[in-house]
Amino acid sequence: MFYDQLSTTSQLCFNEKHEHGRRIDLDAEYRLGNIRAVKAILPEGHAIGSENAVDRFASLLHYTHGCYGGMVYSPDAFPDMFRQTFPEPVISNRGIHDAKPSFRKHWNYAFVTGLIFDVSTNRGRAFDMSGYPESAEYIKKLLALKEKYHRFFYGGRYSSAFDLGIPWNVFGAFYDSGDEQICALCNNTEKPVEVEVYGARYTIGAEDCIVVVRK
């Protein structure tokens, strides 16, 4: 179940007929109640999601369709602050609705930062993902990597690799599961890049991802 913009930033509401009356600043408080009420009547096995990543709402939702900075790839994106502070919410990336030339960079960014893939990639299209074979194959590869390291990506804890000393436009993040750790890395440049992780050197292909396990 998806409610568009239910979890967006707080708004002032001047409709005195609403439950908040003249307290125009209580919009967020009543939306929290709405989310809890919907969750209470959801059939077993169903999920509720909404749009825009706001901390107090995201903590109640099963998933959030991300929006704004940090959820969308750009060469100067800096997701570490939000993901380091709020690693628990399940949040999607944003901005790919078709086969854009930079689609690998967007998927790489989502993969490394622990975002789920954009739920509306193919909206309004007359065909399924088979219409985007190159994109579909790459998503399949990244999902296979996430499944291989399932307990890290889906049950582990994210931490920033900002100070790893990796080159500009190469993203990295650590995922801990118990005493074990992996480092997910992506190279969003058009040439292979060599990086050092856990005392060893690795090559990441152009616009590609790797996962390194701490020995």
Short mmCIF file of C-alpha atoms in Angstrom, two decimals:
data_model
loop_
_atom_site.label_atom_id
_atom_site.label_comp_id
_atom_site.label_asym_id
_atom_site.label_seq_id
_atom_site.Cartn_x
_atom_site.Cartn_y
_atom_site.Cartn_z
CA MET A 1 0.00 0.00 0.00
CA PHE A 2 1.49 3.31 -1.08
CA TYR A 3 0.31 6.76 0.03
CA ASP A 4 1.85 9.53 -2.02
CA GLN A 5 3.46 12.28 0.13
CA LEU A 6 1.91 11.10 3.40
CA SER A 7 5.40 11.20 4.93
CA THR A 8 6.53 14.49 3.46
CA THR A 9 7.80 17.39 5.56
CA SER A 10 5.44 19.09 8.00
CA GLN A 11 2.93 21.51 6.53
CA LEU A 12 0.81 24.24 8.12
CA CYS A 13 -2.90 23.48 7.87
CA PHE A 14 -5.46 26.25 8.34
CA ASN A 15 -8.62 24.12 8.11
CA GLU A 16 -10.18 24.52 11.55
CA LYS A 17 -12.65 21.71 10.80
CA HIS A 18 -9.78 19.22 11.02
CA GLU A 19 -9.05 17.52 14.31
CA HIS A 20 -6.20 19.89 15.11
CA GLY A 21 -8.63 22.83 15.24
CA ARG A 22 -6.75 26.13 15.44
CA ARG A 23 -3.42 24.44 16.06
CA ILE A 24 -2.19 24.87 12.52
CA ASP A 25 1.20 23.37 13.42
CA LEU A 26 -0.06 19.89 14.35
CA ASP A 27 -0.23 18.48 10.83
CA ALA A 28 2.68 16.09 11.42
CA GLU A 29 1.26 14.81 14.71
CA TYR A 30 -2.00 13.76 13.07
CA ARG A 31 -0.25 12.21 10.10
CA LEU A 32 1.69 10.03 12.53
CA GLY A 33 -1.66 8.86 13.86
CA ASN A 34 -2.86 8.16 10.33
CA ILE A 35 0.18 6.00 9.60
CA ARG A 36 -0.26 4.03 12.82
CA ALA A 37 -3.97 3.52 12.08
CA VAL A 38 -3.28 2.22 8.57
CA LYS A 39 -0.59 -0.14 9.83
CA ALA A 40 -3.01 -1.50 12.41
CA ILE A 41 -5.50 -2.63 9.72
CA LEU A 42 -3.02 -3.89 7.13
CA PRO A 43 -3.53 -7.55 6.24
CA GLU A 44 -0.66 -9.85 7.21
CA GLY A 45 2.15 -9.78 4.67
CA HIS A 46 1.29 -6.32 3.36
CA ALA A 47 3.43 -3.21 3.64
CA ILE A 48 2.78 0.52 3.78
CA GLY A 49 5.02 3.05 2.10
CA SER A 50 5.03 6.74 1.31
CA GLU A 51 7.12 9.41 -0.35
CA ASN A 52 9.89 11.72 0.92
CA ALA A 53 12.37 10.72 3.60
CA VAL A 54 11.49 12.38 6.93
CA ASP A 55 12.99 10.71 9.98
CA ARG A 56 9.93 10.50 12.26
CA PHE A 57 7.71 9.12 9.47
CA ALA A 58 10.28 6.80 7.89
CA SER A 59 10.73 5.01 11.20
CA LEU A 60 7.07 3.91 11.09
CA LEU A 61 6.84 2.94 7.42
CA HIS A 62 7.90 -0.35 5.88
CA TYR A 63 9.52 1.58 3.02
CA THR A 64 9.89 5.15 1.83
CA HIS A 65 10.14 6.34 -1.76
CA GLY A 66 13.07 8.71 -1.39
CA CYS A 67 13.22 12.23 -2.68
CA TYR A 68 15.61 15.20 -2.76
CA GLY A 69 19.29 15.20 -1.86
CA GLY A 70 20.96 11.93 -0.97
CA MET A 71 18.31 9.78 -2.67
CA VAL A 72 19.27 10.85 -6.19
CA TYR A 73 22.68 10.29 -7.77
CA SER A 74 24.71 13.32 -8.76
CA PRO A 75 28.49 13.71 -8.98
CA ASP A 76 28.51 15.80 -5.77
CA ALA A 77 25.97 13.70 -3.83
CA PHE A 78 26.85 13.14 -0.16
CA PRO A 79 24.49 10.53 1.33
CA ASP A 80 26.75 9.61 4.23
CA MET A 81 25.34 12.06 6.76
CA PHE A 82 21.75 10.85 6.43
CA ARG A 83 22.54 7.14 6.04
CA GLN A 84 25.02 7.18 8.92
CA THR A 85 22.48 8.86 11.21
CA PHE A 86 19.43 6.91 10.01
CA PRO A 87 20.64 3.55 8.63
CA GLU A 88 17.47 1.64 9.54
CA PRO A 89 14.74 3.08 7.23
CA VAL A 90 14.13 1.22 3.97
CA ILE A 91 14.38 3.97 1.33
CA SER A 92 14.38 3.88 -2.46
CA ASN A 93 16.54 5.86 -4.84
CA ARG A 94 14.89 8.28 -7.20
CA GLY A 95 15.10 9.72 -10.66
CA ILE A 96 15.18 6.84 -13.17
CA HIS A 97 11.90 6.34 -15.03
CA ASP A 98 13.43 5.06 -18.27
CA ALA A 99 16.74 3.97 -19.77
CA LYS A 100 18.74 7.13 -19.21
CA PRO A 101 22.37 7.12 -20.38
CA SER A 102 23.59 7.34 -16.76
CA PHE A 103 21.43 4.53 -15.40
CA ARG A 104 24.40 2.49 -14.16
CA LYS A 105 25.57 5.41 -12.02
CA HIS A 106 22.13 5.63 -10.40
CA TRP A 107 21.97 1.90 -9.70
CA ASN A 108 25.55 1.90 -8.38
CA TYR A 109 24.76 4.75 -6.03
CA ALA A 110 21.66 2.98 -4.70
CA PHE A 111 23.50 -0.33 -4.35
CA VAL A 112 26.37 1.07 -2.29
CA THR A 113 24.31 3.36 -0.08
CA GLY A 114 21.80 0.67 0.85
CA LEU A 115 18.84 2.12 -1.03
CA ILE A 116 16.29 -0.17 -2.65
CA PHE A 117 15.83 0.31 -6.37
CA ASP A 118 13.33 2.88 -7.65
CA VAL A 119 9.84 1.38 -7.48
CA SER A 120 8.62 3.37 -10.49
CA THR A 121 11.36 2.59 -13.00
CA ASN A 122 8.95 1.39 -15.64
CA ARG A 123 5.79 3.32 -14.85
CA GLY A 124 3.54 4.23 -17.75
CA ARG A 125 5.38 1.95 -20.18
CA ALA A 126 3.76 -0.47 -22.61
CA PHE A 127 6.35 -3.19 -21.92
CA ASP A 128 8.15 -4.70 -18.94
CA MET A 129 11.85 -4.47 -18.11
CA SER A 130 12.62 -6.69 -21.10
CA GLY A 131 12.30 -3.46 -23.06
CA TYR A 132 15.48 -2.25 -21.32
CA PRO A 133 17.73 -5.33 -21.64
CA GLU A 134 20.97 -3.61 -20.67
CA SER A 135 19.43 -1.99 -17.60
CA ALA A 136 17.62 -5.20 -16.64
CA GLU A 137 20.82 -7.25 -16.85
CA TYR A 138 22.71 -4.78 -14.69
CA ILE A 139 19.98 -4.65 -12.05
CA LYS A 140 19.95 -8.46 -12.06
CA LYS A 141 23.71 -8.47 -11.41
CA LEU A 142 23.42 -6.03 -8.50
CA LEU A 143 20.48 -7.91 -6.96
CA ALA A 144 22.49 -11.12 -7.18
CA LEU A 145 25.32 -9.42 -5.27
CA LYS A 146 22.86 -8.20 -2.64
CA GLU A 147 21.45 -11.71 -2.31
CA LYS A 148 24.94 -13.22 -2.01
CA TYR A 149 25.64 -10.89 0.92
CA HIS A 150 22.02 -10.85 2.07
CA ARG A 151 22.63 -10.62 5.82
CA PHE A 152 24.87 -7.58 5.34
CA PHE A 153 22.70 -5.59 2.94
CA TYR A 154 19.31 -6.49 4.41
CA GLY A 155 20.12 -7.16 8.05
CA GLY A 156 23.48 -5.48 8.61
CA ARG A 157 24.34 -1.99 9.72
CA TYR A 158 25.51 0.70 7.32
CA SER A 159 28.49 2.89 8.11
CA SER A 160 30.23 5.50 6.02
CA ALA A 161 33.46 4.80 4.14
CA PHE A 162 33.98 8.48 3.42
CA ASP A 163 37.44 8.52 5.03
CA LEU A 164 38.64 5.39 3.22
CA GLY A 165 40.85 7.47 0.95
CA ILE A 166 39.25 6.26 -2.26
CA PRO A 167 39.32 8.45 -5.42
CA TRP A 168 36.72 11.11 -6.13
CA ASN A 169 33.51 9.79 -7.67
CA VAL A 170 34.13 6.33 -6.22
CA PHE A 171 31.51 5.62 -3.54
CA GLY A 172 32.01 3.22 -0.67
CA ALA A 173 30.15 1.99 2.41
CA PHE A 174 30.69 -0.61 5.12
CA TYR A 175 28.07 -3.12 6.25
CA ASP A 176 28.49 -4.98 9.53
CA SER A 177 26.81 -8.24 10.51
CA GLY A 178 27.95 -9.42 13.92
CA ASP A 179 31.74 -9.47 13.89
CA GLU A 180 31.95 -9.62 10.09
CA GLN A 181 32.12 -6.73 7.67
CA ILE A 182 31.98 -6.07 3.94
CA CYS A 183 32.79 -2.98 1.91
CA ALA A 184 30.60 -2.17 -1.09
CA LEU A 185 32.27 0.05 -3.69
CA CYS A 186 31.25 1.55 -6.99
CA ASN A 187 33.23 3.39 -9.64
CA ASN A 188 31.11 6.03 -11.35
CA THR A 189 33.84 7.10 -13.75
CA GLU A 190 34.25 5.93 -17.34
CA LYS A 191 37.61 4.25 -16.67
CA PRO A 192 38.70 1.41 -14.34
CA VAL A 193 39.89 2.59 -10.91
CA GLU A 194 42.23 0.89 -8.44
CA VAL A 195 41.42 1.17 -4.73
CA GLU A 196 42.90 -0.17 -1.50
CA VAL A 197 40.56 -1.81 1.00
CA TYR A 198 41.47 -3.91 4.04
CA GLY A 199 45.14 -3.78 3.08
CA ALA A 200 44.69 -5.17 -0.43
CA ARG A 201 44.27 -3.52 -3.83
CA TYR A 202 41.25 -4.08 -6.08
CA THR A 203 40.26 -2.85 -9.52
CA ILE A 204 36.71 -1.63 -10.14
CA GLY A 205 35.64 -1.55 -13.77
CA ALA A 206 34.17 1.53 -15.41
CA GLU A 207 30.71 2.29 -13.93
CA ASP A 208 30.78 -0.96 -11.99
CA CYS A 209 30.49 -2.28 -8.42
CA ILE A 210 32.38 -4.74 -6.27
CA VAL A 211 31.97 -6.15 -2.77
CA VAL A 212 35.06 -6.84 -0.64
CA VAL A 213 34.93 -9.05 2.47
CA ARG A 214 37.13 -8.19 5.43
CA LYS A 215 39.41 -11.16 6.13
#
